[in-house]
Short mmCIF file of C-alpha atoms and ligand atoms in Angstrom, two decimals:
data_model
loop_
_atom_site.label_atom_id
_atom_site.label_comp_id
_atom_site.label_asym_id
_atom_site.label_seq_id
_atom_site.Cartn_x
_atom_site.Cartn_y
_atom_site.Cartn_z
CA UNK A 1 0.00 0.00 0.00
CA UNK A 2 1.36 3.35 -0.95
CA UNK A 3 1.59 6.16 1.54
CA UNK A 4 0.67 8.94 -0.85
CA UNK A 5 -2.88 9.87 -0.03
CA UNK A 6 -3.78 12.46 -2.55
CA UNK A 7 -6.99 14.31 -2.11
CA UNK A 8 -7.19 13.84 1.66
CA UNK A 9 -9.64 16.59 2.61
CA UNK A 10 -7.76 19.45 4.15
CA UNK A 11 -4.61 17.39 4.45
CA UNK A 12 -1.28 17.53 2.70
CA UNK A 13 -0.43 14.63 0.45
CA UNK A 14 2.46 13.08 2.34
CA UNK A 15 5.08 10.66 1.16
CA UNK A 16 5.46 7.49 3.17
CA UNK A 17 9.11 7.27 4.15
CA UNK A 18 8.85 3.81 5.65
CA UNK A 19 8.85 2.41 2.12
CA UNK A 20 12.06 1.27 0.52
CA UNK A 21 11.60 3.76 -2.32
CA UNK A 22 9.52 6.77 -1.22
CA UNK A 23 7.17 7.73 -4.04
CA UNK A 24 3.88 9.24 -5.04
CA UNK A 25 3.39 7.07 -8.11
CA UNK A 26 1.72 4.13 -6.44
CA UNK A 27 4.80 2.01 -6.91
CA UNK A 28 3.46 -0.69 -4.56
CA UNK A 29 0.75 -1.57 -7.07
CA UNK A 30 3.21 -2.52 -9.78
CA UNK A 31 5.28 -5.35 -8.29
CA UNK A 32 7.39 -5.91 -11.39
CA UNK A 33 8.36 -2.27 -11.64
CA UNK A 34 8.95 -2.04 -7.90
CA UNK A 35 11.25 -5.06 -8.01
CA UNK A 36 13.17 -3.67 -11.00
CA UNK A 37 13.76 -0.40 -9.19
CA UNK A 38 14.68 -2.17 -5.95
CA UNK A 39 17.21 -4.07 -8.01
CA UNK A 40 18.64 -0.83 -9.41
CA UNK A 41 18.75 0.80 -5.95
CA UNK A 42 21.87 -1.03 -4.62
CA UNK A 43 23.68 -0.23 -7.88
CA UNK A 44 22.76 3.40 -7.33
CA UNK A 45 24.05 3.25 -3.76
CA UNK A 46 27.27 1.68 -5.04
CA UNK A 47 27.64 4.59 -7.45
CA UNK A 48 26.96 7.09 -4.63
CA UNK A 49 29.61 5.50 -2.39
CA UNK A 50 32.14 5.58 -5.24
CA UNK A 51 31.29 8.85 -6.92
CA UNK A 52 29.22 10.87 -4.42
CA UNK A 53 30.78 13.54 -2.19
CA UNK A 54 34.12 12.29 -0.94
CA UNK A 55 34.38 11.29 2.74
CA UNK A 56 30.84 12.40 3.52
CA UNK A 57 29.48 9.07 4.70
CA UNK A 58 29.43 9.73 8.41
CA UNK A 59 28.32 13.33 8.19
CA UNK A 60 24.91 14.37 9.36
CA UNK A 61 23.75 17.23 7.21
CA UNK A 62 20.89 19.66 7.71
CA UNK A 63 19.07 18.83 4.46
CA UNK A 64 15.68 19.38 2.98
CA UNK A 65 13.84 16.29 1.86
CA UNK A 66 10.79 16.35 -0.36
CA UNK A 67 7.71 15.17 1.55
CA UNK A 68 4.94 16.14 -0.83
CA UNK A 69 4.44 17.92 -4.13
CA UNK A 70 2.29 20.67 -2.65
CA UNK A 71 3.67 24.08 -3.68
CA UNK A 72 3.94 25.22 -0.07
CA UNK A 73 5.22 22.69 2.39
CA UNK A 74 6.82 20.24 -0.02
CA UNK A 75 10.07 20.10 1.88
CA UNK A 76 11.10 19.14 5.39
CA UNK A 77 14.41 20.17 6.98
CA UNK A 78 16.40 18.02 9.37
CA UNK A 79 19.68 16.20 9.92
CA UNK A 80 20.25 13.33 7.52
CA UNK A 81 23.19 10.98 7.33
CA UNK A 82 24.11 11.48 3.71
CA UNK A 83 23.96 7.91 2.39
CA UNK A 84 20.63 7.52 4.19
CA UNK A 85 19.01 10.34 2.25
CA UNK A 86 15.68 9.07 0.93
CA UNK A 87 15.87 9.43 -2.80
CA UNK A 88 12.29 9.19 -3.90
CA UNK A 89 10.12 9.39 -7.01
CA UNK A 90 7.79 12.36 -7.14
CA UNK A 91 5.58 13.48 -9.97
CA UNK A 92 3.26 16.43 -9.93
CA UNK A 93 -0.35 15.27 -9.75
CA UNK A 94 -2.01 14.43 -13.02
CA UNK A 95 -4.31 16.96 -14.64
CA UNK A 96 -6.92 14.73 -16.31
CA UNK A 97 -7.78 17.45 -18.80
CA UNK A 98 -4.24 18.18 -19.94
CA UNK A 99 -3.78 18.30 -23.71
CA UNK A 100 -0.86 18.54 -26.09
CA UNK A 101 -0.27 22.25 -26.40
CA UNK A 102 1.90 22.42 -29.52
CA UNK A 103 2.96 20.60 -32.66
CA UNK A 104 0.92 18.46 -35.03
CA UNK A 105 -0.93 16.65 -32.20
CA UNK A 106 -2.04 19.91 -30.59
CA UNK A 107 -5.41 19.56 -28.91
CA UNK A 108 -5.18 15.79 -28.39
CA UNK A 109 -5.18 14.48 -24.82
CA UNK A 110 -1.68 14.33 -23.33
CA UNK A 111 -0.13 10.86 -23.69
CA UNK A 112 -0.10 8.65 -20.63
CA UNK A 113 1.92 5.98 -22.43
CA UNK A 114 4.79 6.33 -24.89
CA UNK A 115 3.59 6.57 -28.50
CA UNK A 116 5.35 3.76 -30.42
CA UNK A 117 6.57 6.05 -33.20
CA UNK A 118 8.39 8.32 -30.73
CA UNK A 119 9.71 5.65 -28.44
CA UNK A 120 13.40 5.81 -29.29
CA UNK A 121 13.44 9.61 -29.56
CA UNK A 122 11.79 10.01 -26.17
CA UNK A 123 14.13 7.49 -24.60
CA UNK A 124 17.09 9.46 -25.96
CA UNK A 125 15.71 12.73 -24.57
CA UNK A 126 15.22 11.18 -21.12
CA UNK A 127 18.63 9.49 -21.10
CA UNK A 128 20.37 12.73 -22.13
CA UNK A 129 18.66 14.67 -19.35
CA UNK A 130 19.27 11.85 -16.85
CA UNK A 131 22.97 11.65 -17.70
CA UNK A 132 23.62 15.24 -16.61
CA UNK A 133 22.38 14.57 -13.06
CA UNK A 134 25.00 12.08 -11.79
CA UNK A 135 27.63 13.84 -13.95
CA UNK A 136 27.53 17.01 -11.87
CA UNK A 137 27.79 15.01 -8.62
CA UNK A 138 30.92 13.39 -10.01
CA UNK A 139 32.33 16.75 -11.07
CA UNK A 140 31.85 18.19 -7.59
CA UNK A 141 32.82 15.26 -5.42
CA UNK A 142 36.14 16.59 -4.11
CA UNK A 143 34.97 20.09 -3.18
CA UNK A 144 33.92 19.30 0.39
CA UNK A 145 37.59 19.25 1.36
CA UNK A 146 37.95 22.97 0.56
CA UNK A 147 34.55 24.40 1.53
CA UNK A 148 34.57 28.07 2.56
CA UNK A 149 32.05 27.49 5.37
CA UNK A 150 29.73 24.97 6.96
CA UNK A 151 26.81 26.77 5.31
CA UNK A 152 28.38 26.26 1.87
CA UNK A 153 29.26 22.66 2.63
CA UNK A 154 25.64 22.00 3.48
CA UNK A 155 24.55 23.66 0.25
CA UNK A 156 26.79 21.61 -2.01
CA UNK A 157 25.54 18.43 -0.32
CA UNK A 158 21.95 19.58 -0.82
CA UNK A 159 22.62 20.13 -4.51
CA UNK A 160 24.33 16.72 -4.77
CA UNK A 161 21.55 14.70 -3.14
CA UNK A 162 18.96 16.43 -5.30
CA UNK A 163 20.91 15.73 -8.49
CA UNK A 164 20.86 12.13 -7.31
CA UNK A 165 17.09 12.38 -6.96
CA UNK A 166 16.83 13.80 -10.46
CA UNK A 167 18.63 10.71 -11.70
CA UNK A 168 15.99 8.64 -9.88
CA UNK A 169 13.28 10.68 -11.59
CA UNK A 170 14.61 9.83 -15.05
CA UNK A 171 15.34 6.21 -14.15
CA UNK A 172 11.76 5.79 -12.97
CA UNK A 173 10.54 6.86 -16.42
CA UNK A 174 12.99 4.51 -18.15
CA UNK A 175 11.93 1.55 -16.01
CA UNK A 176 8.25 2.27 -16.07
CA UNK A 177 7.80 3.09 -19.75
CA UNK A 178 10.68 1.63 -21.75
CA UNK A 179 10.92 -2.01 -20.68
CA UNK A 180 14.17 -3.82 -21.18
CA UNK A 181 15.82 -1.00 -23.17
CA UNK A 182 14.96 1.37 -20.36
CA UNK A 183 16.51 -0.90 -17.74
CA UNK A 184 19.69 -1.16 -19.78
CA UNK A 185 19.85 2.62 -20.15
CA UNK A 186 19.38 2.97 -16.38
CA UNK A 187 22.42 0.77 -15.83
CA UNK A 188 24.48 2.77 -18.33
CA UNK A 189 23.61 5.94 -16.45
CA UNK A 190 25.56 4.52 -13.51
CA UNK A 191 28.44 3.31 -15.69
CA UNK A 192 29.43 6.48 -17.54
CA UNK A 193 31.80 8.81 -15.69
CA UNK A 194 32.35 12.54 -16.02
CA UNK A 195 35.60 13.19 -17.87
CA UNK A 196 36.33 9.49 -18.48
CA UNK A 197 38.25 8.95 -21.72
CA UNK A 198 36.52 5.66 -22.56
CA UNK A 199 33.04 6.12 -21.17
CA UNK A 200 32.36 9.84 -20.70
CA UNK A 201 29.09 11.58 -19.88
CA UNK A 202 27.03 12.46 -22.96
CA UNK A 203 27.36 16.27 -23.03
CA UNK A 204 30.55 18.31 -23.15
CA UNK A 205 30.08 20.67 -20.20
CA UNK A 206 29.45 17.66 -17.95
CA UNK A 207 32.91 16.30 -18.67
CA UNK A 208 34.71 19.49 -17.68
CA UNK A 209 36.38 19.48 -14.27
CA UNK A 210 34.96 21.60 -11.44
CA UNK A 211 38.28 22.17 -9.68
CA UNK A 212 37.38 24.84 -7.14
CA UNK A 213 34.49 26.69 -5.49
CA UNK A 214 34.55 29.58 -7.94
CA UNK A 215 33.98 27.00 -10.69
CA UNK A 216 31.27 25.33 -8.57
CA UNK A 217 29.26 28.53 -8.14
CA UNK A 218 29.73 29.36 -11.84
CA UNK A 219 28.53 25.87 -12.69
CA UNK A 220 25.41 26.13 -10.54
CA UNK A 221 24.63 29.59 -11.90
CA UNK A 222 25.26 28.83 -15.58
CA UNK A 223 24.95 25.09 -16.09
CA UNK A 224 22.20 24.27 -13.58
CA UNK A 225 20.27 27.04 -15.31
CA UNK A 226 20.68 25.21 -18.61
CA UNK A 227 19.10 22.35 -16.65
CA UNK A 228 16.23 24.62 -15.73
CA UNK A 229 15.58 25.62 -19.35
CA UNK A 230 15.76 22.04 -20.60
CA UNK A 231 13.38 20.96 -17.82
CA UNK A 232 11.03 23.82 -18.69
CA UNK A 233 10.95 22.64 -22.32
CA UNK A 234 10.35 19.03 -21.22
CA UNK A 235 7.72 20.15 -18.70
CA UNK A 236 5.66 21.10 -21.78
CA UNK A 237 6.02 17.61 -23.26
CA UNK A 238 3.00 15.80 -24.58
CA UNK A 239 4.29 12.72 -22.75
CA UNK A 240 2.55 13.53 -19.51
CA UNK A 241 4.68 11.50 -17.04
CA UNK A 242 7.78 13.32 -18.31
CA UNK A 243 6.11 16.71 -18.00
CA UNK A 244 4.94 15.96 -14.44
CA UNK A 245 8.38 14.69 -13.44
CA UNK A 246 10.14 17.77 -14.78
CA UNK A 247 7.73 20.14 -13.09
CA UNK A 248 8.66 18.81 -9.70
CA UNK A 249 12.39 18.78 -10.51
CA UNK A 250 12.15 22.49 -11.30
CA UNK A 251 11.05 23.15 -7.72
CA UNK A 252 14.36 21.75 -6.49
CA UNK A 253 16.45 23.31 -9.26
CA UNK A 254 15.71 26.84 -8.07
CA UNK A 255 17.89 26.32 -4.99
CA UNK A 256 20.84 25.16 -7.10
CA UNK A 257 20.80 28.38 -9.11
CA UNK A 258 20.39 30.37 -5.90
CA UNK A 259 23.56 28.75 -4.55
CA UNK A 260 25.42 29.78 -7.71
CA UNK A 261 24.15 33.33 -7.97
CA UNK A 262 24.64 34.15 -4.30
CA UNK A 263 27.98 32.32 -4.21
CA UNK A 264 29.44 34.46 -7.00
CA UNK A 265 27.73 37.53 -5.54
CA UNK A 266 29.39 36.90 -2.16
CA UNK A 267 32.82 36.45 -3.77
CA UNK A 268 32.38 39.72 -5.68
CA UNK A 269 31.17 41.47 -2.55
CA UNK A 270 34.19 40.37 -0.55
CA UNK A 271 36.67 41.25 -3.32
CA UNK A 272 35.17 44.72 -3.75
CA UNK A 273 35.16 45.39 -0.01
CA UNK A 274 38.83 44.44 0.28
CA UNK A 275 39.73 46.52 -2.81
CA UNK A 276 37.94 49.51 -1.34
CA UNK A 277 39.38 49.13 2.14
CA UNK A 278 42.97 48.78 0.93
CA UNK A 279 42.57 51.11 -2.06
CA UNK A 280 43.96 48.56 -4.53
CA UNK A 281 42.89 47.76 -8.08
CA UNK A 282 45.64 45.80 -9.79
CA UNK A 283 45.01 42.05 -9.78
CA UNK A 284 48.39 41.17 -8.17
CA UNK A 285 47.65 43.59 -5.30
CA UNK A 286 44.15 42.20 -4.95
CA UNK A 287 45.48 38.64 -4.87
CA UNK A 288 48.07 39.59 -2.29
CA UNK A 289 45.14 40.28 0.03
CA UNK A 290 43.80 36.76 -0.43
CA UNK A 291 40.68 37.50 -2.47
CA UNK A 292 39.79 36.72 -6.08
CA UNK A 293 40.44 39.60 -8.48
CA UNK A 294 37.57 40.67 -10.72
CA UNK A 295 39.31 39.90 -14.07
CA UNK A 296 39.71 36.29 -12.94
CA UNK A 297 36.00 36.16 -12.10
CA UNK A 298 35.29 37.55 -15.59
CA UNK A 299 37.43 34.81 -17.19
CA UNK A 300 35.66 32.06 -15.24
CA UNK A 301 32.36 33.61 -16.31
CA UNK A 302 33.46 33.58 -19.98
CA UNK A 303 34.37 29.92 -19.73
CA UNK A 304 31.25 28.63 -17.98
CA UNK A 305 28.93 30.75 -20.11
CA UNK A 306 30.40 29.59 -23.41
CA UNK A 307 30.56 25.87 -22.61
CA UNK A 308 27.00 26.04 -21.31
CA UNK A 309 25.73 27.78 -24.47
CA UNK A 310 26.95 24.73 -26.41
CA UNK A 311 24.56 22.51 -24.42
CA UNK A 312 21.62 23.92 -26.40
CA UNK A 313 22.95 22.32 -29.59
CA UNK A 314 23.09 23.56 -33.16
CA UNK A 315 21.48 26.87 -34.04
CA UNK A 316 19.63 25.23 -36.91
CA UNK A 317 18.49 21.72 -36.10
CA UNK A 318 16.05 19.39 -37.75
CA UNK A 319 16.03 17.28 -34.57
CA UNK A 320 14.79 20.26 -32.58
CA UNK A 321 12.08 20.81 -35.19
CA UNK A 322 11.04 17.16 -34.96
CA UNK A 323 10.92 17.19 -31.16
CA UNK A 324 8.61 20.18 -31.30
CA UNK A 325 6.43 19.09 -34.20
CA UNK A 326 5.85 15.68 -32.67
CA UNK A 327 4.97 17.19 -29.28
CA UNK A 328 7.92 15.83 -27.30
CA UNK A 329 9.66 19.06 -26.28
CA UNK A 330 8.08 22.51 -26.18
CA UNK A 331 9.46 26.00 -25.95
CA UNK A 332 10.21 27.91 -22.75
CA UNK A 333 6.78 28.84 -21.29
CA UNK A 334 5.05 27.36 -24.33
CA UNK A 335 1.51 27.85 -23.08
CA UNK A 336 2.14 31.52 -22.26
CA UNK A 337 3.33 32.29 -25.81
CA UNK A 338 0.88 34.04 -28.07
CA UNK A 339 1.15 32.28 -31.42
CA UNK A 340 -0.24 29.21 -33.21
CA UNK A 341 2.12 26.76 -31.37
CA UNK A 342 2.69 24.98 -34.68
CA UNK A 343 5.12 27.46 -36.27
CA UNK A 344 4.47 26.47 -39.87
CA UNK A 345 5.20 29.90 -41.34
CA UNK A 346 7.11 31.61 -38.51
CA UNK A 347 10.73 32.68 -38.80
CA UNK A 348 13.47 33.26 -36.27
CA UNK A 349 16.85 35.04 -36.57
CA UNK A 350 20.08 33.07 -36.24
CA UNK A 351 23.67 34.25 -36.62
CA UNK A 352 26.45 32.82 -38.70
CA UNK A 353 29.90 33.79 -39.88
CA UNK A 354 30.13 34.65 -43.57
CA UNK A 355 33.28 36.06 -45.13
CA UNK A 356 34.80 37.10 -41.80
CA UNK A 357 31.65 38.83 -40.59
CA UNK A 358 28.83 37.81 -38.29
CA UNK A 359 25.52 38.13 -40.07
CA UNK A 360 22.00 37.43 -38.92
CA UNK A 361 19.40 35.83 -41.12
CA UNK A 362 15.90 34.54 -40.67
CA UNK A 363 15.31 30.82 -40.88
CA UNK A 364 12.14 28.75 -40.34
CA UNK A 365 11.36 29.11 -36.63
CA UNK A 366 10.83 25.37 -36.33
CA UNK A 367 14.46 24.68 -37.13
CA UNK A 368 15.74 27.43 -34.81
CA UNK A 369 14.22 26.13 -31.57
CA UNK A 370 17.59 25.39 -29.98
CA UNK A 371 18.66 28.93 -30.69
CA UNK A 372 15.45 30.30 -29.31
CA UNK A 373 15.84 28.38 -26.04
CA UNK A 374 19.46 29.56 -25.86
CA UNK A 375 18.26 33.16 -26.30
CA UNK A 376 15.66 32.77 -23.54
CA UNK A 377 18.45 31.46 -21.34
CA UNK A 378 20.75 34.35 -22.23
CA UNK A 379 18.06 36.86 -21.17
CA UNK A 380 17.88 35.31 -17.72
CA UNK A 381 21.67 35.08 -17.44
CA UNK A 382 22.00 38.76 -18.35
CA UNK A 383 19.66 39.69 -15.49
CA UNK A 384 21.81 37.74 -13.03
CA UNK A 385 25.03 39.32 -14.27
CA UNK A 386 23.32 42.70 -13.89
CA UNK A 387 22.66 41.88 -10.23
CA UNK A 388 26.35 41.04 -9.74
CA UNK A 389 27.25 44.35 -11.40
CA UNK A 390 25.13 46.21 -8.90
CA UNK A 391 27.19 44.74 -6.06
CA UNK A 392 30.33 46.15 -7.71
CA UNK A 393 28.66 49.51 -8.31
CA UNK A 394 27.37 49.73 -4.76
CA UNK A 395 30.88 49.43 -3.36
CA UNK A 396 32.00 52.04 -5.90
CA UNK A 397 34.52 49.97 -7.85
CA UNK A 398 34.92 50.98 -11.51
CA UNK A 399 34.75 47.51 -13.10
CA UNK A 400 32.30 46.18 -15.66
CA UNK A 401 31.39 42.51 -15.77
CA UNK A 402 30.19 41.60 -19.23
CA UNK A 403 28.69 38.65 -20.99
CA UNK A 404 30.89 37.71 -23.93
CA UNK A 405 29.43 37.57 -27.42
CA UNK A 406 27.31 34.49 -28.08
CA UNK A 407 29.89 33.27 -30.60
CA UNK A 408 32.86 33.41 -28.22
CA UNK A 409 34.61 30.08 -27.53
CA UNK A 410 31.91 27.91 -29.03
CA UNK A 411 32.37 24.32 -30.10
CA UNK A 412 28.86 23.54 -31.36
CA UNK A 413 26.67 25.31 -33.90
CA UNK A 414 27.32 28.07 -36.44
CA UNK A 415 30.21 29.59 -34.46
CA UNK A 416 32.13 26.33 -34.04
CA UNK A 417 35.48 26.51 -35.79
CA UNK A 418 35.47 30.32 -35.77
CA UNK A 419 37.54 32.55 -33.56
CA UNK A 420 35.28 35.18 -32.07
CA UNK A 421 36.47 37.65 -29.46
CA UNK A 422 34.33 38.43 -26.38
CA UNK A 423 33.36 41.66 -28.18
CA UNK A 424 32.08 39.74 -31.18
CA UNK A 425 34.98 40.39 -33.51
CA UNK A 426 35.85 37.64 -35.99
CA UNK A 427 39.57 36.94 -35.64
CA UNK A 428 42.11 34.60 -37.13
CA UNK A 429 43.19 31.62 -35.06
CA UNK A 430 46.55 33.12 -34.15
CA UNK A 431 45.18 36.49 -33.09
CA UNK A 432 42.59 34.74 -30.94
CA UNK A 433 45.16 32.43 -29.36
CA UNK A 434 47.29 35.44 -28.47
CA UNK A 435 44.48 36.71 -26.28
CA UNK A 436 43.23 33.42 -24.92
CA UNK A 437 44.86 33.81 -21.51
CA UNK A 438 43.15 37.20 -21.07
CA UNK A 439 39.75 35.79 -21.98
CA UNK A 440 39.65 32.35 -20.42
CA UNK A 441 41.02 31.17 -17.07
CA UNK A 442 44.71 30.50 -17.52
CA UNK A 443 46.94 28.16 -15.57
CA UNK A 444 47.98 30.95 -13.18
CA UNK A 445 44.34 31.77 -12.44
CA UNK A 446 43.57 28.14 -11.64
CA UNK A 447 46.69 27.86 -9.50
CA UNK A 448 45.83 31.03 -7.60
CA UNK A 449 42.21 30.07 -6.97
CA UNK A 450 43.39 26.59 -6.00
CA UNK A 451 45.83 28.14 -3.50
CA UNK A 452 42.83 29.65 -1.69
CA UNK A 453 41.24 26.20 -1.40
CA UNK A 454 43.99 24.69 0.73
CA UNK A 455 41.71 23.58 3.52
CA UNK A 456 38.11 23.68 4.64
CA UNK A 457 36.50 26.24 6.93
CA UNK A 458 34.01 24.42 9.12
CA UNK A 459 33.74 26.30 12.40
CA UNK A 460 30.06 27.32 12.63
CA UNK A 461 29.61 30.94 11.55
CA UNK A 462 33.11 31.28 10.09
CA UNK A 463 33.78 32.04 6.42
CA UNK A 464 36.91 31.85 4.27
CA UNK A 465 38.63 35.16 3.66
CA UNK A 466 37.71 35.23 -0.05
CA UNK A 467 33.92 35.11 0.34
CA UNK A 468 31.38 37.23 2.22
CA UNK A 469 28.81 35.56 4.49
CA UNK A 470 25.35 35.11 2.96
CA UNK A 471 22.53 37.49 3.83
CA UNK A 472 20.73 34.77 5.81
CA UNK A 473 20.96 31.13 6.77
CA UNK A 474 19.08 28.12 5.44
CA UNK A 475 15.46 27.69 6.55
CA UNK A 476 15.75 30.76 8.80
CA UNK A 477 18.55 29.22 10.83
CA UNK A 478 21.29 31.59 12.00
CA UNK A 479 24.58 31.78 10.11
CA UNK A 480 26.43 30.09 12.95
CA UNK A 481 24.04 27.14 12.93
CA UNK A 482 25.70 23.72 12.88
CA UNK A 483 24.70 22.82 9.32
CA UNK A 484 26.95 19.75 9.27
CA UNK A 485 27.81 17.38 12.13
CA UNK A 486 31.01 15.56 11.36
CA UNK A 487 30.84 12.74 13.94
FE1 FE2 B 1 19.23 18.28 -11.71
FE1 FE2 B 2 20.63 21.18 -10.47
#
């Protein structure tokens, strides 16, 4: 019997945590599926022990755990021994009247089972999303040893356990709807490794190292936000179980981006305060005071922004058109958009390099859906960078953080193979290479940032010299709260 009692009058739909796999999908009614997932569970735990946060197994961490899918009150906070975190399966409740909102099947009831003709495409979409979740845990696994505070240590663990839960979310769909192929894919999701030469993760940015906390915050700001936009597009899917899964994942994702934005904001704040106090501006003088100079932050930003832009795929893509037309993947906020949601005659501008110049031309909007999602993402990124800029302005430091041109340092799409400066100038390879160390983090930058990460700061309420404390604690706890018990 499943513990999820939806529709209890006046009550909150609670998840039963005495079950082996907490869920709100009535798992207990499908013995075969339940057994398959219970078989996958120890393999998952093996992966977590090998590839989850290093040396965290005895820690008790003040974590939030999902207890329902109600918008208010979905999470509960308390100490959890990390490997005992209850990774569960949660879907938003079904809306019986939901229809396909776009593409050629628009107006038909949303699919509750996988349409045969789209089976392999849908499986690929789910596997690609699922693969990013464990990848980021692997990328971040060594960072606990250099955390700037107990508060930050708790936050990285929160992000890690929730990425683990997102893997569960995708594996549930694979097991439930894709039979034997799905079970094999679920095993492969535990076999690939971020950065592995022989069996890497599927997407480029998820094979890049995350060597330090500046990179971690950049990753959660830039790359977790790619996750948000992909989830938003999949939350529109005509395949209803996928849409419902993604909607709940988005609830958790917001915290990951918060960790990134405030993390970078706090680093900038601290750097600017030290610059002001000691009246220094030159990077070597700033570094001598043990904080991260602003040009280095700009270079990290350039790197994480550009590798994340590649995750959206080619500017012009017939795959993207097919996903949309067949109702598998919508646009960002599809149902709020005021058009025909079929896009037969619409156009959309994309850029390309012709004869040493960047030109923009209109192409059929259907083929430009990757580019459109990338542009929606860029809008949101620009707002966040604007908020960081305000921190700099408020301290009165004359420095401008900028987003590089969309074509800078790209490996996928129309700009791949071209050498574009952050200002959007088309250069030759040599000219570009001559500036590379000004535009992207160089070996000295990495070595300097690494030198700040020599040990961890874990006394409650204390923060490393290079980062300001946050404005408030987690779940209204004070900043000197014991967010992690080391035992
Ligand atoms: Fe995730
Ligand atoms: Fe995330």
